[in-house]
Structure formats: structure tokens, C-alpha cells
Backbone as a chain_set.jsonl record, in Angstrom:
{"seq": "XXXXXXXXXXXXXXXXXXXXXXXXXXXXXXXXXXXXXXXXXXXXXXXXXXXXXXXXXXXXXXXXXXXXXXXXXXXXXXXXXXXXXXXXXXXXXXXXXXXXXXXXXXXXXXXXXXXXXXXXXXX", "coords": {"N": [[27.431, 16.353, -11.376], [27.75, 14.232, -9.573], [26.954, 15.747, -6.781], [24.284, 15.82, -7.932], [23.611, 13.319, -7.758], [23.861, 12.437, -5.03], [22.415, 14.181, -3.937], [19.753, 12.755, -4.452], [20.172, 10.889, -3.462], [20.262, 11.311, -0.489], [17.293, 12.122, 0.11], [16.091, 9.895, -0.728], [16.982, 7.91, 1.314], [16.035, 10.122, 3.429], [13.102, 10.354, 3.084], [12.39, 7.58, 3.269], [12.857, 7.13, 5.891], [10.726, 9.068, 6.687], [8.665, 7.301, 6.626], [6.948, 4.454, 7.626], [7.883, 1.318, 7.738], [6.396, -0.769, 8.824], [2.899, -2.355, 8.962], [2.078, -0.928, 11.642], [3.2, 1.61, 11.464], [1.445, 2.856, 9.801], [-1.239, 5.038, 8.885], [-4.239, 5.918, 8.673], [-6.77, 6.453, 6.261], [-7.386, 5.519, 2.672], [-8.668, 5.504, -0.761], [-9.514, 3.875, -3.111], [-10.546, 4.932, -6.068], [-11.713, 4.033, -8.042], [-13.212, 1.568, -7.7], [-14.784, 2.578, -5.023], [-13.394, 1.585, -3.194], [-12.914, 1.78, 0.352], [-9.387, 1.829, 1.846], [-8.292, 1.042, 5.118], [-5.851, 2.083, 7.074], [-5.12, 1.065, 10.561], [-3.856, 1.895, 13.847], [-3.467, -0.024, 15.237], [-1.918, -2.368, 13.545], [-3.315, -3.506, 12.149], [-5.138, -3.977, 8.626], [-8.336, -2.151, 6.639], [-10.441, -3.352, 4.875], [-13.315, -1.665, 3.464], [-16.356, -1.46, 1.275], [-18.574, 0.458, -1.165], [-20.652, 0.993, 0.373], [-19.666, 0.827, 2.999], [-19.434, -1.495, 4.199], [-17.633, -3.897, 6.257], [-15.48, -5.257, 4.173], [-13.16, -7.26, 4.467], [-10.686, -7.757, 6.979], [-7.299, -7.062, 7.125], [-4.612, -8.778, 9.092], [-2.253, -9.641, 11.562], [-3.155, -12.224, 11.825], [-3.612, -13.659, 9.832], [-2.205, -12.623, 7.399], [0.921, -12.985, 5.653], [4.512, -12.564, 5.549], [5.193, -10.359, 5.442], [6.663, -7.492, 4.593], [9.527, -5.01, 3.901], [9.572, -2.299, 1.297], [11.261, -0.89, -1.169], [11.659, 1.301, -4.186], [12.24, 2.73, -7.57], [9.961, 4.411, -7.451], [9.04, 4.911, -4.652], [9.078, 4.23, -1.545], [7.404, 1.433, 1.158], [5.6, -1.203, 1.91], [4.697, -4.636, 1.908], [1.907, -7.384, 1.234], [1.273, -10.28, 1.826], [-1.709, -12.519, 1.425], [-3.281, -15.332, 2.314], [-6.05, -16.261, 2.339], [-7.472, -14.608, 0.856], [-6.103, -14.56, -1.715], [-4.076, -13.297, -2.687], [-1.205, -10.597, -3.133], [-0.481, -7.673, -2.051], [0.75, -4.667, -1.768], [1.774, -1.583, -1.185], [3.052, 1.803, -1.945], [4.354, 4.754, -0.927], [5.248, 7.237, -2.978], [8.146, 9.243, -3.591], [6.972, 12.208, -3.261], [4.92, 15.244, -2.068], [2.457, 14.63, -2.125], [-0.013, 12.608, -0.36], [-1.286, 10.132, -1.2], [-1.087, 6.819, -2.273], [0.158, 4.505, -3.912], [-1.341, 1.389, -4.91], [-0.588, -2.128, -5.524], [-2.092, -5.012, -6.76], [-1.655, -8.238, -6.091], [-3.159, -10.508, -8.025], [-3.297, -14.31, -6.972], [-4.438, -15.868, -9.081], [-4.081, -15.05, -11.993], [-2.1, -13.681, -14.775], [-1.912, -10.536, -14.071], [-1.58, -7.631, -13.02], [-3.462, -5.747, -10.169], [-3.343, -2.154, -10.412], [-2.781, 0.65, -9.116], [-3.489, 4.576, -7.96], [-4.448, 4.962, -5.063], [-6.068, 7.338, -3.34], [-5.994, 9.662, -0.347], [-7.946, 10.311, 2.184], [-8.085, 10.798, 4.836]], "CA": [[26.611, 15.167, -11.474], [27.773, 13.556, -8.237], [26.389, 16.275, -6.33], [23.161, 15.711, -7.764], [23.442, 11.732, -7.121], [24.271, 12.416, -3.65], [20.782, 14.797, -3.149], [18.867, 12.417, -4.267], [20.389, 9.169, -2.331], [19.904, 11.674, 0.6], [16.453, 12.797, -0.391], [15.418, 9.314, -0.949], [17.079, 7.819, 2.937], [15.174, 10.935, 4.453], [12.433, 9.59, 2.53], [12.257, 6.726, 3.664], [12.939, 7.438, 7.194], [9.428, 9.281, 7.523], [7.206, 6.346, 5.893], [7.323, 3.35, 8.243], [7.646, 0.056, 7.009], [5.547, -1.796, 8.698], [1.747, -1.889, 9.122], [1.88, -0.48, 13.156], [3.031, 3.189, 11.257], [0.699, 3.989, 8.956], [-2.289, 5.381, 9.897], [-5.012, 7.155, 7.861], [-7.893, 5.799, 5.409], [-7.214, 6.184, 1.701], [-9.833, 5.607, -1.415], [-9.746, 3.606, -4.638], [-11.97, 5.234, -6.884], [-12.256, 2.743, -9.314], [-14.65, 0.383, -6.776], [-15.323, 3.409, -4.389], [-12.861, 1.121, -1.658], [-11.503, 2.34, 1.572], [-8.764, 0.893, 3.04], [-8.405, 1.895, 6.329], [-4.595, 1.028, 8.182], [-5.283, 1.212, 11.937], [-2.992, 1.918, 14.741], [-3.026, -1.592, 15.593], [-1.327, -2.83, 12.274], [-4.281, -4.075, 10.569], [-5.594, -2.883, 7.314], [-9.308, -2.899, 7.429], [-11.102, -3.199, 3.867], [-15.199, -1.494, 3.169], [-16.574, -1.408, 0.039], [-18.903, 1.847, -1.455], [-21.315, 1.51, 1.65], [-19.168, 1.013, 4.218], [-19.445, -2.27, 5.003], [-16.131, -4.182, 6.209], [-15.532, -6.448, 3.201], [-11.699, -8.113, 4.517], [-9.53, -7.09, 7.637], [-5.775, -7.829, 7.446], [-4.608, -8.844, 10.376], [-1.177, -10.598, 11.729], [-3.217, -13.634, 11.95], [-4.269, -13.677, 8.593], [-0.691, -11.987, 6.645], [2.242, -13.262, 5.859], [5.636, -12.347, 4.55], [5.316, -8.794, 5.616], [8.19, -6.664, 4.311], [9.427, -3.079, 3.66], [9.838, -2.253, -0.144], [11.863, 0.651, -1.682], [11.831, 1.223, -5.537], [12.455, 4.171, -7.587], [9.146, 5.109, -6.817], [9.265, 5.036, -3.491], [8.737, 2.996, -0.406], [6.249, 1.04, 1.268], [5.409, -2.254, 2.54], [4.195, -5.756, 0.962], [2.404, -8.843, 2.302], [0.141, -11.739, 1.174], [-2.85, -12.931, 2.525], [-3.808, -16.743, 1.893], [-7.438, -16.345, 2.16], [-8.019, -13.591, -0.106], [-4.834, -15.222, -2.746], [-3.339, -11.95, -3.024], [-0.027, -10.173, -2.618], [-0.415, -6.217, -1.796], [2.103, -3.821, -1.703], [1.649, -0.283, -1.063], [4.008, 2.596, -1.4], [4.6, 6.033, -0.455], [6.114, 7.812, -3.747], [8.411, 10.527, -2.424], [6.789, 13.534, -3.376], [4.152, 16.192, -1.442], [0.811, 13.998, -1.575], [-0.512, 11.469, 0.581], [-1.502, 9.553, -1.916], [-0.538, 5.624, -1.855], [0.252, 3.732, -5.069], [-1.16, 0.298, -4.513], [-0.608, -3.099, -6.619], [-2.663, -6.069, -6.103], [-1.06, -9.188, -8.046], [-4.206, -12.306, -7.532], [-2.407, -15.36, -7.426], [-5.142, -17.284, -10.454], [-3.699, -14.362, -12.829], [-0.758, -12.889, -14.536], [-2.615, -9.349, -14.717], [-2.066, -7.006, -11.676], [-4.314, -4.087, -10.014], [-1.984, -1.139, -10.375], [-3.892, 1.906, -9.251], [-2.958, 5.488, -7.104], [-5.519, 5.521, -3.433], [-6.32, 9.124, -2.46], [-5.647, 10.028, 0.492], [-9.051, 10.6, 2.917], [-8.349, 11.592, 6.113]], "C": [[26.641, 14.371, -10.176], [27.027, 14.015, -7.421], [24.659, 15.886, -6.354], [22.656, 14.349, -7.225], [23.569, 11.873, -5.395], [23.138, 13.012, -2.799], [19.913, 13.964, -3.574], [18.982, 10.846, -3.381], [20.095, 9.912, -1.069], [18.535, 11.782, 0.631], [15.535, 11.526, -0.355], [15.52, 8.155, 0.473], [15.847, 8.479, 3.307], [13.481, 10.124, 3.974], [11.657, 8.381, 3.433], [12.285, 6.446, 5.016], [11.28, 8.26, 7.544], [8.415, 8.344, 6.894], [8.02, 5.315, 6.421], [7.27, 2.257, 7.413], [7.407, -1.113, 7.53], [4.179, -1.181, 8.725], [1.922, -1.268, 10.608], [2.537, 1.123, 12.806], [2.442, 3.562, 10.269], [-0.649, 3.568, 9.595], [-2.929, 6.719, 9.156], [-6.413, 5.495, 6.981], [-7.387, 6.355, 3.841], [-8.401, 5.216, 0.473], [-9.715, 4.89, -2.727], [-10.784, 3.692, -5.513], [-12.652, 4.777, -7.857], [-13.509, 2.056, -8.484], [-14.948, 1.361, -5.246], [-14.997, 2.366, -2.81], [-12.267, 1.965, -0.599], [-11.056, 1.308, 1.619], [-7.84, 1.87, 3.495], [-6.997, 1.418, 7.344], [-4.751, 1.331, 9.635], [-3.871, 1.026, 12.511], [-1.981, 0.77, 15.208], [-2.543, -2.694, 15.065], [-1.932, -3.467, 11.591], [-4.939, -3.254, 9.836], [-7.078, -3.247, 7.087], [-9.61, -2.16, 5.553], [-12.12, -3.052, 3.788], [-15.172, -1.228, 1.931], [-17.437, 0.333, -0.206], [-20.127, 1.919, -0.212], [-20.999, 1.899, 2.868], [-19.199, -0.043, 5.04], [-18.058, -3.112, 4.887], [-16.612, -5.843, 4.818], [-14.08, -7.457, 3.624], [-11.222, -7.187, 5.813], [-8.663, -7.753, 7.913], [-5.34, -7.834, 8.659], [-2.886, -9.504, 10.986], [-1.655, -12.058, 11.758], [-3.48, -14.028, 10.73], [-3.387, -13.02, 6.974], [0.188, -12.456, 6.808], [3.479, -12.437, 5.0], [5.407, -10.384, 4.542], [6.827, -8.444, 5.719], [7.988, -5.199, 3.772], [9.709, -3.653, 2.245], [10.084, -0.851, 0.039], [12.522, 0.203, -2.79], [12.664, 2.244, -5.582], [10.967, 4.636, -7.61], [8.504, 5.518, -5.748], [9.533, 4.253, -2.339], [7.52, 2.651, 0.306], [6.58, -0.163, 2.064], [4.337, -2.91, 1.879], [3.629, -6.578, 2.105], [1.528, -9.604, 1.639], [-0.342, -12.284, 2.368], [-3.326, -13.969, 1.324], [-5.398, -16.866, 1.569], [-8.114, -15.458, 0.981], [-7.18, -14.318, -1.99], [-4.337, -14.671, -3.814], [-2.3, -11.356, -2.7], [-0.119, -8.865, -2.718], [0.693, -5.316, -1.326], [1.335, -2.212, -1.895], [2.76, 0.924, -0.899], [3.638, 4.246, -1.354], [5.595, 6.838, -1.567], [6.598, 8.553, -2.955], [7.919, 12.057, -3.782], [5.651, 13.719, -1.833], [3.435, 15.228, -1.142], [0.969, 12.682, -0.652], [-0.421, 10.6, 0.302], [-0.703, 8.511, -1.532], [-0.371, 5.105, -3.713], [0.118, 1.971, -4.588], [-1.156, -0.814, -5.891], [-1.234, -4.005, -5.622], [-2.15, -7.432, -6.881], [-2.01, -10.95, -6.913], [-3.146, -13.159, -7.786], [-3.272, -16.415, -9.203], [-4.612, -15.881, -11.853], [-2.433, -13.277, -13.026], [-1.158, -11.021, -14.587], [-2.43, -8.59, -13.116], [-2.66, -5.709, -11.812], [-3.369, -3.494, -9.655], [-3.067, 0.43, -10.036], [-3.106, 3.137, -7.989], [-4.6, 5.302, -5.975], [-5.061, 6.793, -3.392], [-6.888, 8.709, -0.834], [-6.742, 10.591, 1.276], [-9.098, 11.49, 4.259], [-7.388, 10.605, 7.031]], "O": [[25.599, 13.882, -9.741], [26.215, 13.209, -6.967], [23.928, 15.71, -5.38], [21.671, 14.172, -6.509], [23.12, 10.926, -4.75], [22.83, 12.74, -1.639], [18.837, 14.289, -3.072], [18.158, 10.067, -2.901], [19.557, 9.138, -0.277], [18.317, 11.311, 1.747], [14.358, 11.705, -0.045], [14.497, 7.556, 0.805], [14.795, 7.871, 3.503], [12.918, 9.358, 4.756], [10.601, 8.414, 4.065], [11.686, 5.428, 5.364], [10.728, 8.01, 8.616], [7.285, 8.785, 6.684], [9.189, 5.072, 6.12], [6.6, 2.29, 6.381], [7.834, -2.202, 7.146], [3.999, 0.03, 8.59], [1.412, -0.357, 9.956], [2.452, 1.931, 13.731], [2.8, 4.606, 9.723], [-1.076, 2.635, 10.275], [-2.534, 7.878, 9.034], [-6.657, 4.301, 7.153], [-7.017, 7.526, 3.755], [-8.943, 4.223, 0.958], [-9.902, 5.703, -3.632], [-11.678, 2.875, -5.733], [-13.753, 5.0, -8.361], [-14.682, 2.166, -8.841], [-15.376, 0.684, -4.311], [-15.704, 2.265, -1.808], [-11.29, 2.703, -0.72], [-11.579, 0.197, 1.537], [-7.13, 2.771, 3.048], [-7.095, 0.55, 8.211], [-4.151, 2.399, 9.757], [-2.965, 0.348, 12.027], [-0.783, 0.588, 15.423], [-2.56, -3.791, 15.623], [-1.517, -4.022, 10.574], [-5.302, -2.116, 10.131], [-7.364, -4.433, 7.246], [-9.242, -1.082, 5.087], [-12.687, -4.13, 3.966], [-14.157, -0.798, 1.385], [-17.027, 1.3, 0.437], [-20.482, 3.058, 0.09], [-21.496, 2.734, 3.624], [-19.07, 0.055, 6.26], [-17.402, -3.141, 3.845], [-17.422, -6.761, 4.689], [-14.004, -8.495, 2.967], [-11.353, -5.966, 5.722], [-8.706, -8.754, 8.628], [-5.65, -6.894, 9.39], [-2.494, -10.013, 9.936], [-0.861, -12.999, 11.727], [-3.594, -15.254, 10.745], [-3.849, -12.993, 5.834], [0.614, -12.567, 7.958], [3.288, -11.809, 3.959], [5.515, -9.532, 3.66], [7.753, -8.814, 6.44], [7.026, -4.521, 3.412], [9.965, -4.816, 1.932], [9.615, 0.011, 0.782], [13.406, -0.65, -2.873], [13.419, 2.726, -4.736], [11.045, 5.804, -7.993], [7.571, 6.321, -5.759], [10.513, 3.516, -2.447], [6.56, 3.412, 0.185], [7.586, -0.239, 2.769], [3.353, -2.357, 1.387], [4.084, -6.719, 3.241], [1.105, -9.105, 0.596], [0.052, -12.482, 3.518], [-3.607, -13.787, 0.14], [-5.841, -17.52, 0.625], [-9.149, -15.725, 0.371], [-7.753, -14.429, -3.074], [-4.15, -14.963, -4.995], [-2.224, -11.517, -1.482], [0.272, -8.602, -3.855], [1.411, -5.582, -0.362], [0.461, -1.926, -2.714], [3.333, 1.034, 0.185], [2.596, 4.72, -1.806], [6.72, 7.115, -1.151], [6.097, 8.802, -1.859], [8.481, 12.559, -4.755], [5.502, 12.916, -0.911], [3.541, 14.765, -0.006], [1.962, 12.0, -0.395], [0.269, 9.81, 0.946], [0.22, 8.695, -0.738], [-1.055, 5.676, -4.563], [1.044, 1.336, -4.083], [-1.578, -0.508, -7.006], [-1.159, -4.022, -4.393], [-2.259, -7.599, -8.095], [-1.78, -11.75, -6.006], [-2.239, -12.934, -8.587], [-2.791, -17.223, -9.997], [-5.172, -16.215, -12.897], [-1.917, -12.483, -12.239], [-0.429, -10.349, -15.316], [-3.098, -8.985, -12.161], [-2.629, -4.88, -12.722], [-2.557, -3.892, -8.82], [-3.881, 0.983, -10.777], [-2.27, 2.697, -7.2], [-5.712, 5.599, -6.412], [-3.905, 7.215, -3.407], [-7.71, 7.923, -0.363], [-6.625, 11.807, 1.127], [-9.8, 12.438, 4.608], [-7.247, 10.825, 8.234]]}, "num_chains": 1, "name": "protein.A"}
């Protein structure tokens, strides 16, 4: 039993060691198919939101985020932050398995009800 506690505290380090935790390492576009959103994390550590046409509907920005932090559950790790203008707190993680895939939560501040949904993974 130790053994196995010991592969997955390693398993879940390594883990966590290849999924950065801030916005300036991730880097891709992924898809919520519920409202046919990208969001798009750029190089440059902002997260850039289009809707089903493609037009930019929100881009996060350092001037415009606060309270940026890493997060690590048991479902994986990630990174959180809240944005005043929008009056939302987002968190995104990186389960540890195979896929790309993102698990994001959205928790509005005017309700106790959060968006809990998996993003696919685009490109």
C-alpha cells in the first residue's frame, strides 16, 4: 500500500512539473462546446476569449486579472484568477491523465451556481 501511495505522490509532482502554473506556459486554444467558445492562452500570458464566429468577446490580460495562482486538487493542476470586469473567478486545470483536455470552472460572483464543464483541446 505504501508503495502504491508513493507512485502516485510521484506521479502526481511529475505531474505537475509539466503543466505550468502560470498563464506565460500554457499555450494552445481549447473549445467549450456548450457555447461553441474558444479560449485561446497566448504566449504572452493572456487568455483571449471568441465566441462561435470568431469574434474576440473578452481578453485576460495582467491589467485586467487578479489573484493569479497555481491550483492542485485531486484532479489535477492548473491555475485560477478573477477578473473584476467580467465578476468572475476561473480556474482551469490539467487532470493528470493522456488528453489535453482542460477542465474549466467559472464561479459568477451574482450566483451560487458554477460553470463546471471539460474544453477540448483544438490545436
Amino acid at each position: 500500500m505504501k508503495k502504491l501511495l508513493a507512485f502516485f505522490a510521484v506521479a502526481f509532482i511529475a505531474a505537475a512539473g509539466l503543466f505550468a502554473f502560470d498563464l506565460n506556459g500554457i499555450e494552445g486554444t481549447w473549445q467549450d462546446e456548450n457555447y461553441k467558445a474558444n479560449w485561446t492562452f497566448n504566449a504572452g500570458g493572456s487568455v483571449t476569449l471568441k465566441d462561435s464566429t470568431g469574434a474576440v468577446v473578452y481578453t485576460f490580460t495582467d491589467d485586467n486579472v487578479s489573484d493569479i495562482k497555481p491550483v492542485a486538487n485531486d484532479q489535477g493542476v492548473g491555475v485560477a484568477f478573477y477578473c473584476k470586469e467580467t465578476q468572475r473567478a476561473y480556474t482551469f486545470i490539467k487532470p493528470i491523465k493522456l488528453s489535453a483536455d482542460l477542465l474549466m470552472s467559472i464561479d459568477r460572483d451574482w450566483t451560487v451556481e458554477d460553470y463546471d464543464v471539460t474544453i477540448k483541446f483544438q490545436k
